[in-house]
């Protein structure tokens, strides 16, 4: 005996494929869809299809874009001499939320991870190198402070430094609002190493 | 400066409307959609639209149905003399998972809740009364053990008992696998009240 009708069972199955969505959550979401009005349901379905269909990646920096070049690369207000290298388009969004950085980006779409068979050629490093010219004054490496992120940063820095371009790494330390008491040793070590005179 | 392109921002907004989905989760889901292949995306969108479009409610019991009458009401294997009254179609699914109950159902689609302005006429009690005839031997009230669920059970029982039909309430007590040490007082009280000789 089926517990749900076929269309509901199918929707539960589809929702359950999403990351972090278990069977119970998939069920709850599916029944919520039934409670939504027709318009809302169509809006949701359309948003899903459109997000996939209309999203392209900037041919220059690899960021999300609706056209050939993303709005950051197109902007005249951005300093084109500084490139911030990140792993993922989500990292661009996080940086933009901070509203401070006025340079441009380069999205690697991954990190060097030999265990997963991902070498320098599998991520967008070539694209970065091809962007380097005399106008570039600084490359900021903002990959994550993970083993893969660090390895990728080191790899890129070794590649670029010989070209005479300034390469920097974002600072690691105690996060604002964080607690020294609960900080892990590596973070504490990085915070001590990175100390500055005040 | 927009953090995401319009189609992504729209999808995040739509996902964030779902119950239990906050902004962060909506973002994670949206980026997952970008990582899915075209087919998978269309499947998900189609499942959402179809679940809403193809799902009807049984005209007899109010359960989910793909046609006029649900598969339980249509089944010749079910005992049509026993009706289990539940609040929601999800409760039918839960009961069916237990695989023991062989009667049929009646889904109220809510509970009496004066504070929310929901009286007996706002839920499917009339439909239940119209189903009562000489063939019905028992009405099992399986509303939730909440204030509203209890009130609804009492209301229905007062309505039906004078008709000379047997009305029962499902047992409340310590759940199987539960721990008496951690049971709340109301549950313990119910468990004591409902004790049976062994």
Short mmCIF file of C-alpha atoms in Angstrom, two decimals, chain A:
data_model
loop_
_atom_site.label_atom_id
_atom_site.label_comp_id
_atom_site.label_asym_id
_atom_site.label_seq_id
_atom_site.Cartn_x
_atom_site.Cartn_y
_atom_site.Cartn_z
CA UNK A 1 0.00 0.00 0.00
CA UNK A 2 1.43 3.33 -1.08
CA UNK A 3 1.51 5.94 1.65
CA UNK A 4 1.21 8.88 -0.71
CA UNK A 5 -0.17 9.42 -4.17
CA UNK A 6 2.35 9.15 -7.00
CA UNK A 7 2.81 12.93 -7.62
CA UNK A 8 3.52 13.53 -3.92
CA UNK A 9 5.86 10.55 -3.66
CA UNK A 10 7.73 11.83 -6.70
CA UNK A 11 8.07 15.33 -5.22
CA UNK A 12 9.30 13.94 -1.89
CA UNK A 13 11.89 11.92 -3.80
CA UNK A 14 13.03 15.01 -5.74
CA UNK A 15 13.24 17.22 -2.65
CA UNK A 16 15.15 14.51 -0.78
CA UNK A 17 17.89 14.73 -3.43
CA UNK A 18 18.71 18.29 -2.36
CA UNK A 19 21.66 18.73 0.02
CA UNK A 20 20.72 18.71 3.70
CA UNK A 21 17.17 17.65 2.94
CA UNK A 22 16.25 14.33 4.54
CA UNK A 23 13.08 12.34 4.02
CA UNK A 24 11.16 14.08 6.79
CA UNK A 25 12.05 17.54 5.53
CA UNK A 26 11.25 16.50 1.96
CA UNK A 27 7.82 15.38 3.18
CA UNK A 28 7.22 18.62 5.03
CA UNK A 29 8.26 20.67 1.99
CA UNK A 30 6.06 18.59 -0.32
CA UNK A 31 2.98 19.09 1.82
CA UNK A 32 3.80 22.75 2.00
CA UNK A 33 3.70 22.86 -1.80
CA UNK A 34 0.14 21.49 -1.63
CA UNK A 35 -0.78 24.31 0.75
CA UNK A 36 0.66 26.98 -1.55
CA UNK A 37 -1.62 28.56 -4.12
CA UNK A 38 -1.22 27.78 -7.83
CA UNK A 39 0.60 30.99 -8.54
CA UNK A 40 3.15 30.50 -5.80
CA UNK A 41 3.84 26.97 -7.00
CA UNK A 42 4.42 28.13 -10.57
CA UNK A 43 6.68 30.95 -9.32
CA UNK A 44 8.83 28.47 -7.42
CA UNK A 45 9.08 26.06 -10.36
CA UNK A 46 9.87 28.89 -12.76
CA UNK A 47 12.54 30.31 -10.45
CA UNK A 48 14.27 26.93 -10.35
CA UNK A 49 14.25 26.51 -14.13
CA UNK A 50 15.28 30.12 -14.77
CA UNK A 51 18.13 30.10 -12.27
CA UNK A 52 19.65 27.19 -14.16
CA UNK A 53 18.80 28.47 -17.64
CA UNK A 54 19.74 32.13 -17.28
CA UNK A 55 22.85 31.80 -15.16
CA UNK A 56 26.12 32.03 -17.03
CA UNK A 57 29.63 32.55 -15.79
CA UNK A 58 31.64 35.68 -16.56
CA UNK A 59 34.14 34.88 -19.32
CA UNK A 60 36.71 37.10 -17.61
CA UNK A 61 36.58 36.23 -13.92
CA UNK A 62 34.28 33.19 -13.68
CA UNK A 63 31.78 34.93 -11.42
CA UNK A 64 28.02 34.46 -11.86
CA UNK A 65 26.74 36.57 -14.68
CA UNK A 66 23.68 37.14 -16.80
CA UNK A 67 25.76 38.22 -19.79
CA UNK A 68 29.23 37.74 -21.27
CA UNK A 69 30.91 39.84 -18.56
CA UNK A 70 29.74 40.06 -14.95
CA UNK A 71 28.58 43.30 -13.38
CA UNK A 72 31.78 43.61 -11.34
CA UNK A 73 34.08 43.23 -14.35
CA UNK A 74 31.86 45.68 -16.27
CA UNK A 75 31.79 48.27 -13.50
CA UNK A 76 33.85 51.43 -14.02
CA UNK A 77 33.96 51.95 -10.26
CA UNK A 78 36.09 48.90 -9.59
CA UNK A 79 39.86 48.99 -9.40
CA UNK A 80 40.99 46.68 -12.21
CA UNK A 81 44.56 46.53 -10.92
CA UNK A 82 43.71 44.36 -7.90
CA UNK A 83 42.43 40.81 -8.36
CA UNK A 84 41.06 38.85 -5.42
CA UNK A 85 41.30 35.11 -6.09
CA UNK A 86 38.53 33.01 -4.50
CA UNK A 87 37.46 29.38 -4.71
CA UNK A 88 33.79 29.84 -5.42
CA UNK A 89 31.15 32.32 -6.59
CA UNK A 90 29.70 32.18 -3.06
CA UNK A 91 32.96 33.66 -1.81
CA UNK A 92 32.50 36.60 -4.16
CA UNK A 93 29.05 37.15 -2.69
CA UNK A 94 30.47 37.02 0.85
CA UNK A 95 33.19 39.55 -0.03
CA UNK A 96 30.64 41.85 -1.66
CA UNK A 97 28.50 41.70 1.47
CA UNK A 98 31.46 43.16 3.39
CA UNK A 99 31.22 46.15 0.97
CA UNK A 100 34.88 47.14 1.48
CA UNK A 101 36.75 45.59 -1.40
CA UNK A 102 36.83 47.70 -4.54
CA UNK A 103 39.01 45.53 -6.79
CA UNK A 104 37.89 42.74 -9.09
CA UNK A 105 37.79 38.96 -8.66
CA UNK A 106 38.94 35.71 -10.11
CA UNK A 107 36.91 32.59 -9.31
CA UNK A 108 38.89 29.34 -9.42
CA UNK A 109 35.81 27.08 -9.22
CA UNK A 110 37.57 24.69 -6.90
CA UNK A 111 40.89 24.03 -5.20
CA UNK A 112 43.86 21.86 -5.99
CA UNK A 113 43.05 18.55 -4.32
CA UNK A 114 45.26 15.66 -5.44
CA UNK A 115 43.24 13.15 -3.36
CA UNK A 116 40.16 13.99 -5.42
CA UNK A 117 42.19 13.98 -8.62
CA UNK A 118 41.93 17.74 -9.02
CA UNK A 119 45.18 19.26 -10.23
CA UNK A 120 46.03 22.86 -11.21
CA UNK A 121 44.64 22.26 -14.71
CA UNK A 122 41.20 21.25 -13.43
CA UNK A 123 40.58 24.64 -11.83
CA UNK A 124 40.57 28.06 -13.45
CA UNK A 125 44.25 28.98 -12.85
CA UNK A 126 45.09 29.34 -16.55
CA UNK A 127 42.39 31.97 -16.81
CA UNK A 128 44.02 33.89 -13.98
CA UNK A 129 47.47 33.77 -15.55
CA UNK A 130 46.09 35.03 -18.86
CA UNK A 131 44.69 38.08 -17.06
CA UNK A 132 48.04 39.17 -15.66
CA UNK A 133 49.67 42.14 -17.35
CA UNK A 134 51.52 45.32 -16.42
CA UNK A 135 48.33 46.93 -15.10
CA UNK A 136 47.94 44.42 -12.29
CA UNK A 137 49.41 45.70 -9.03
CA UNK A 138 48.27 43.02 -6.56
CA UNK A 139 46.85 39.52 -6.41
CA UNK A 140 45.03 38.78 -3.14
CA UNK A 141 44.74 35.07 -2.43
CA UNK A 142 41.45 34.56 -0.59
CA UNK A 143 41.12 30.79 -0.77
CA UNK A 144 39.80 29.08 2.35
CA UNK A 145 42.12 28.27 5.28
CA UNK A 146 41.84 24.54 4.58
CA UNK A 147 44.62 22.23 3.47
CA UNK A 148 43.42 22.44 -0.15
CA UNK A 149 42.87 26.20 0.03
CA UNK A 150 46.35 26.77 1.47
CA UNK A 151 47.97 24.47 -1.08
CA UNK A 152 46.20 26.29 -3.89
CA UNK A 153 47.31 29.66 -2.52
CA UNK A 154 50.91 28.50 -2.26
CA UNK A 155 50.80 27.06 -5.79
CA UNK A 156 49.43 30.26 -7.31
CA UNK A 157 51.80 32.47 -5.36
CA UNK A 158 54.83 30.46 -6.60
CA UNK A 159 53.50 30.79 -10.13
CA UNK A 160 52.90 34.54 -10.02
CA UNK A 161 55.62 35.95 -7.78
CA UNK A 162 58.39 35.37 -10.34
CA UNK A 163 56.44 37.70 -12.65
CA UNK A 164 57.16 40.52 -10.20
CA UNK A 165 53.54 40.98 -9.16
CA UNK A 166 52.73 41.56 -5.48
CA UNK A 167 50.90 38.53 -4.07
CA UNK A 168 49.17 38.69 -0.69
CA UNK A 169 47.18 36.24 1.43
CA UNK A 170 44.17 37.32 3.51
CA UNK A 171 44.79 37.33 7.27
CA UNK A 172 43.77 34.45 9.51
CA UNK A 173 43.05 34.95 13.20
CA UNK A 174 40.37 35.19 15.84
CA UNK A 175 37.08 36.15 14.14
CA UNK A 176 35.42 39.34 15.36
CA UNK A 177 32.96 38.39 18.09
CA UNK A 178 34.87 35.13 18.54
CA UNK A 179 36.23 33.93 21.84
CA UNK A 180 39.94 33.31 22.42
CA UNK A 181 39.03 30.73 25.04
CA UNK A 182 37.28 28.61 22.43
CA UNK A 183 39.58 29.27 19.47
CA UNK A 184 41.35 26.21 18.11
CA UNK A 185 45.15 26.06 18.34
CA UNK A 186 45.81 26.60 14.64
CA UNK A 187 43.69 29.76 14.59
CA UNK A 188 45.43 31.02 17.74
CA UNK A 189 48.82 30.30 16.21
CA UNK A 190 47.84 32.19 13.03
CA UNK A 191 46.52 35.06 15.13
CA UNK A 192 49.82 35.29 17.05
CA UNK A 193 51.88 35.03 13.88
CA UNK A 194 49.84 37.76 12.24
CA UNK A 195 50.02 40.16 15.20
CA UNK A 196 50.54 43.85 14.43
CA UNK A 197 51.72 46.82 16.44
CA UNK A 198 48.91 49.11 17.59
#
